[in-house]
Amino acid sequence: MIEYIIKRLKNMISPSRFSHSIRVAEEARKLAIHFGEDPEKSYLTGLLHDSARALSVQEMVRYLPSFFLPIGYSVPAIFHAFAGPRFITEQFGITDYSILRAVCWHATACEDMNNFDKILFVADLSESGRRFRESDTIRQVLQIGLQEAFMKVLALKVNYLLANKKIIYPTSLEAWNKTVAICIEEMNDKAQKKEKL
Ligand SMILES: [Fe+2]
Ligand SMILES: [Fe+2]
């Protein structure tokens, strides 16, 4: 199954995108082992996450889910993620909900990201071929935890969009607000526990 997917994927996307997908798959498997998720499923998700990337914008639009928000039409760079689930099901016969869901949110995130989703979201930027300075920071933050690394990647993406005056897809902001709310809750819990000591 994996060999068949790798063989087909190689003919679907550019060589550099293919190498990136292999590295994301390996990184996702490593993170899944570390954070207690299914490693082989994470590997498969990493392999497939950018498989719709080589489609034309018109083709991608055909695969978009009905919940895709109109504001997203100004951001074609995120089409491939939202087009991914239907494309993957059609091309590879994969119907596993957790795989399709993680692929769907790998570019923008959403407010109810589970650990399996977060692994792909982070692995996309922490894979060994990413050479920018922030990738090293993400790898370091991964030593602290998955939630911390997820927050770091989300912050990097949102900051980049703000700095470059680009549209921010609403679910990215929802994800950010939810993540900050969790942080505040955890800080309050810690403060209360300290008070009781
Ligand atoms: Fe992507
Ligand atoms: Fe990617």
Short mmCIF file of C-alpha atoms and ligand atoms in Angstrom, two decimals:
data_model
loop_
_atom_site.label_atom_id
_atom_site.label_comp_id
_atom_site.label_asym_id
_atom_site.label_seq_id
_atom_site.Cartn_x
_atom_site.Cartn_y
_atom_site.Cartn_z
CA MET A 1 0.00 0.00 0.00
CA ILE A 2 2.69 2.51 1.06
CA GLU A 3 4.92 1.51 -1.89
CA TYR A 4 2.00 2.01 -4.28
CA ILE A 5 1.24 5.46 -2.82
CA ILE A 6 4.90 6.53 -2.98
CA LYS A 7 5.15 5.39 -6.61
CA ARG A 8 2.01 7.28 -7.65
CA LEU A 9 2.84 10.36 -5.60
CA LYS A 10 6.22 10.64 -7.34
CA ASN A 11 4.41 11.21 -10.63
CA MET A 12 1.87 13.62 -9.15
CA ILE A 13 4.01 16.34 -7.59
CA SER A 14 7.35 18.03 -8.30
CA PRO A 15 10.59 16.27 -7.19
CA SER A 16 11.19 18.89 -4.46
CA ARG A 17 7.59 18.58 -3.20
CA PHE A 18 7.95 14.79 -3.26
CA SER A 19 11.17 14.92 -1.17
CA HIS A 20 9.47 17.33 1.23
CA SER A 21 6.51 14.91 1.57
CA ILE A 22 8.84 12.01 2.40
CA ARG A 23 10.60 14.13 5.03
CA VAL A 24 7.27 15.30 6.53
CA ALA A 25 6.14 11.65 6.67
CA GLU A 26 9.33 10.66 8.52
CA GLU A 27 9.09 13.63 10.90
CA ALA A 28 5.39 12.94 11.55
CA ARG A 29 6.15 9.27 12.34
CA LYS A 30 8.89 10.34 14.78
CA LEU A 31 6.60 12.85 16.50
CA ALA A 32 3.75 10.32 16.65
CA ILE A 33 6.00 7.83 18.45
CA HIS A 34 7.08 10.55 20.87
CA PHE A 35 3.59 11.95 21.53
CA GLY A 36 1.63 8.69 21.60
CA GLU A 37 -0.20 8.75 18.26
CA ASP A 38 -0.35 6.06 15.54
CA PRO A 39 3.09 6.28 13.82
CA GLU A 40 2.22 4.55 10.55
CA LYS A 41 -0.96 6.55 10.13
CA SER A 42 1.01 9.74 10.78
CA TYR A 43 3.58 8.63 8.19
CA LEU A 44 0.83 8.12 5.61
CA THR A 45 -0.71 11.51 6.44
CA GLY A 46 2.65 13.21 5.96
CA LEU A 47 3.14 11.43 2.66
CA LEU A 48 -0.23 12.55 1.33
CA HIS A 49 -0.57 16.04 2.82
CA ASP A 50 0.57 17.99 -0.28
CA SER A 51 -0.65 15.54 -2.92
CA ALA A 52 -3.17 18.02 -4.37
CA ARG A 53 -0.49 20.68 -4.69
CA ALA A 54 0.20 20.23 -8.41
CA LEU A 55 -3.43 20.68 -9.47
CA SER A 56 -4.37 23.93 -11.19
CA VAL A 57 -6.37 26.43 -9.15
CA GLN A 58 -9.47 25.58 -11.22
CA GLU A 59 -9.01 21.87 -10.52
CA MET A 60 -8.44 22.47 -6.80
CA VAL A 61 -11.62 24.52 -6.56
CA ARG A 62 -13.51 21.48 -7.85
CA TYR A 63 -12.28 19.49 -4.83
CA LEU A 64 -13.01 22.12 -2.17
CA PRO A 65 -15.43 21.10 0.60
CA SER A 66 -18.74 22.95 0.99
CA PHE A 67 -17.63 24.46 4.32
CA PHE A 68 -14.78 26.35 2.63
CA LEU A 69 -15.35 30.02 3.46
CA PRO A 70 -15.59 32.58 0.60
CA ILE A 71 -12.79 34.63 2.18
CA GLY A 72 -10.47 31.72 1.36
CA TYR A 73 -10.88 32.34 -2.36
CA SER A 74 -8.41 35.20 -2.02
CA VAL A 75 -5.83 32.75 -0.65
CA PRO A 76 -5.16 30.09 -3.31
CA ALA A 77 -2.09 28.90 -1.35
CA ILE A 78 -4.42 27.14 1.09
CA PHE A 79 -6.58 25.46 -1.60
CA HIS A 80 -4.37 22.37 -1.79
CA ALA A 81 -5.00 21.58 1.89
CA PHE A 82 -8.78 21.90 1.65
CA ALA A 83 -8.85 20.09 -1.70
CA GLY A 84 -6.71 17.30 -0.20
CA PRO A 85 -9.36 15.09 1.43
CA ARG A 86 -11.57 14.61 -1.65
CA PHE A 87 -8.55 14.33 -3.91
CA ILE A 88 -6.90 11.69 -1.70
CA THR A 89 -10.10 9.68 -1.46
CA GLU A 90 -10.58 9.79 -5.22
CA GLN A 91 -6.97 9.03 -6.14
CA PHE A 92 -5.95 6.58 -3.41
CA GLY A 93 -9.25 5.28 -2.04
CA ILE A 94 -8.35 6.50 1.46
CA THR A 95 -11.37 7.25 3.63
CA ASP A 96 -9.84 7.28 7.12
CA TYR A 97 -11.38 10.36 8.73
CA SER A 98 -8.40 11.26 10.92
CA ILE A 99 -6.03 11.25 7.91
CA LEU A 100 -8.36 13.37 5.77
CA ARG A 101 -9.02 15.78 8.63
CA ALA A 102 -5.32 16.35 9.40
CA VAL A 103 -4.63 16.99 5.70
CA CYS A 104 -7.52 19.45 5.49
CA TRP A 105 -6.22 21.61 8.37
CA HIS A 106 -2.47 21.29 7.76
CA ALA A 107 -2.14 24.78 6.24
CA THR A 108 -4.52 26.90 8.32
CA ALA A 109 -5.28 24.90 11.49
CA CYS A 110 -8.68 25.20 13.17
CA GLU A 111 -9.86 25.67 16.74
CA ASP A 112 -10.38 21.99 17.57
CA MET A 113 -7.07 20.55 16.44
CA ASN A 114 -6.34 17.17 18.06
CA ASN A 115 -2.81 15.84 18.67
CA PHE A 116 -2.84 13.84 15.43
CA ASP A 117 -3.69 17.03 13.47
CA LYS A 118 -1.05 19.03 15.35
CA ILE A 119 1.66 16.51 14.51
CA LEU A 120 1.19 17.06 10.76
CA PHE A 121 0.83 20.82 11.20
CA VAL A 122 4.17 21.00 13.07
CA ALA A 123 6.01 18.34 11.02
CA ASP A 124 5.34 20.34 7.85
CA LEU A 125 7.69 23.02 9.21
CA SER A 126 10.03 21.00 11.42
CA GLU A 127 11.00 18.36 8.82
CA SER A 128 14.77 18.05 8.36
CA GLY A 129 14.88 19.85 5.00
CA ARG A 130 13.48 23.11 6.38
CA ARG A 131 16.49 25.35 6.72
CA PHE A 132 15.06 28.67 7.91
CA ARG A 133 15.99 29.96 11.36
CA GLU A 134 12.49 29.47 12.76
CA SER A 135 12.60 25.73 11.99
CA ASP A 136 15.38 25.31 14.53
CA THR A 137 13.25 27.20 17.06
CA ILE A 138 10.30 24.87 16.33
CA ARG A 139 12.55 21.82 16.83
CA GLN A 140 13.71 23.25 20.16
CA VAL A 141 10.15 24.03 21.28
CA LEU A 142 9.17 20.44 20.41
CA GLN A 143 11.40 19.39 23.33
CA ILE A 144 8.96 21.23 25.62
CA GLY A 145 5.81 19.75 24.11
CA LEU A 146 3.49 19.36 21.13
CA GLN A 147 1.08 22.10 22.23
CA GLU A 148 3.96 24.57 22.61
CA ALA A 149 5.34 23.68 19.16
CA PHE A 150 1.86 23.96 17.64
CA MET A 151 1.49 27.43 19.15
CA LYS A 152 4.91 28.44 17.82
CA VAL A 153 4.10 27.33 14.25
CA LEU A 154 0.71 29.02 14.36
CA ALA A 155 2.28 32.25 15.66
CA LEU A 156 4.90 32.14 12.89
CA LYS A 157 2.25 31.69 10.22
CA VAL A 158 -0.07 34.39 11.55
CA ASN A 159 2.85 36.83 12.05
CA TYR A 160 4.04 36.19 8.50
CA LEU A 161 0.57 36.92 7.11
CA LEU A 162 0.23 40.10 9.18
CA ALA A 163 3.71 41.35 8.27
CA ASN A 164 3.05 40.77 4.58
CA LYS A 165 -0.47 42.22 4.62
CA LYS A 166 -2.03 38.92 3.56
CA ILE A 167 -5.49 37.52 4.31
CA ILE A 168 -5.70 35.35 7.42
CA TYR A 169 -8.17 32.50 6.98
CA PRO A 170 -10.63 32.78 9.93
CA THR A 171 -9.97 29.31 11.36
CA SER A 172 -6.31 30.28 11.92
CA LEU A 173 -7.43 33.11 14.17
CA GLU A 174 -9.93 30.82 15.91
CA ALA A 175 -7.10 28.32 16.48
CA TRP A 176 -4.91 31.09 17.87
CA ASN A 177 -7.60 32.38 20.26
CA LYS A 178 -8.35 28.85 21.49
CA THR A 179 -4.66 28.13 22.06
CA VAL A 180 -4.16 31.37 24.02
CA ALA A 181 -7.29 30.65 26.07
CA ILE A 182 -5.86 27.21 26.98
CA CYS A 183 -2.59 28.88 28.04
CA ILE A 184 -4.41 31.38 30.26
CA GLU A 185 -6.46 28.58 31.84
CA GLU A 186 -3.31 26.57 32.56
CA MET A 187 -1.59 29.61 34.11
CA ASN A 188 -4.61 30.29 36.31
CA ASP A 189 -4.70 26.62 37.40
CA LYS A 190 -1.01 26.74 38.32
CA ALA A 191 -1.48 30.00 40.26
CA GLN A 192 -4.42 28.52 42.19
CA LYS A 193 -2.43 25.38 43.05
CA LYS A 194 0.45 27.54 44.31
CA GLU A 195 -1.93 29.54 46.49
CA LYS A 196 -3.23 26.33 48.10
CA LEU A 197 0.30 25.21 49.05
FE FE B 1 0.82 22.09 2.26
FE FE B 2 3.95 20.61 3.08
#
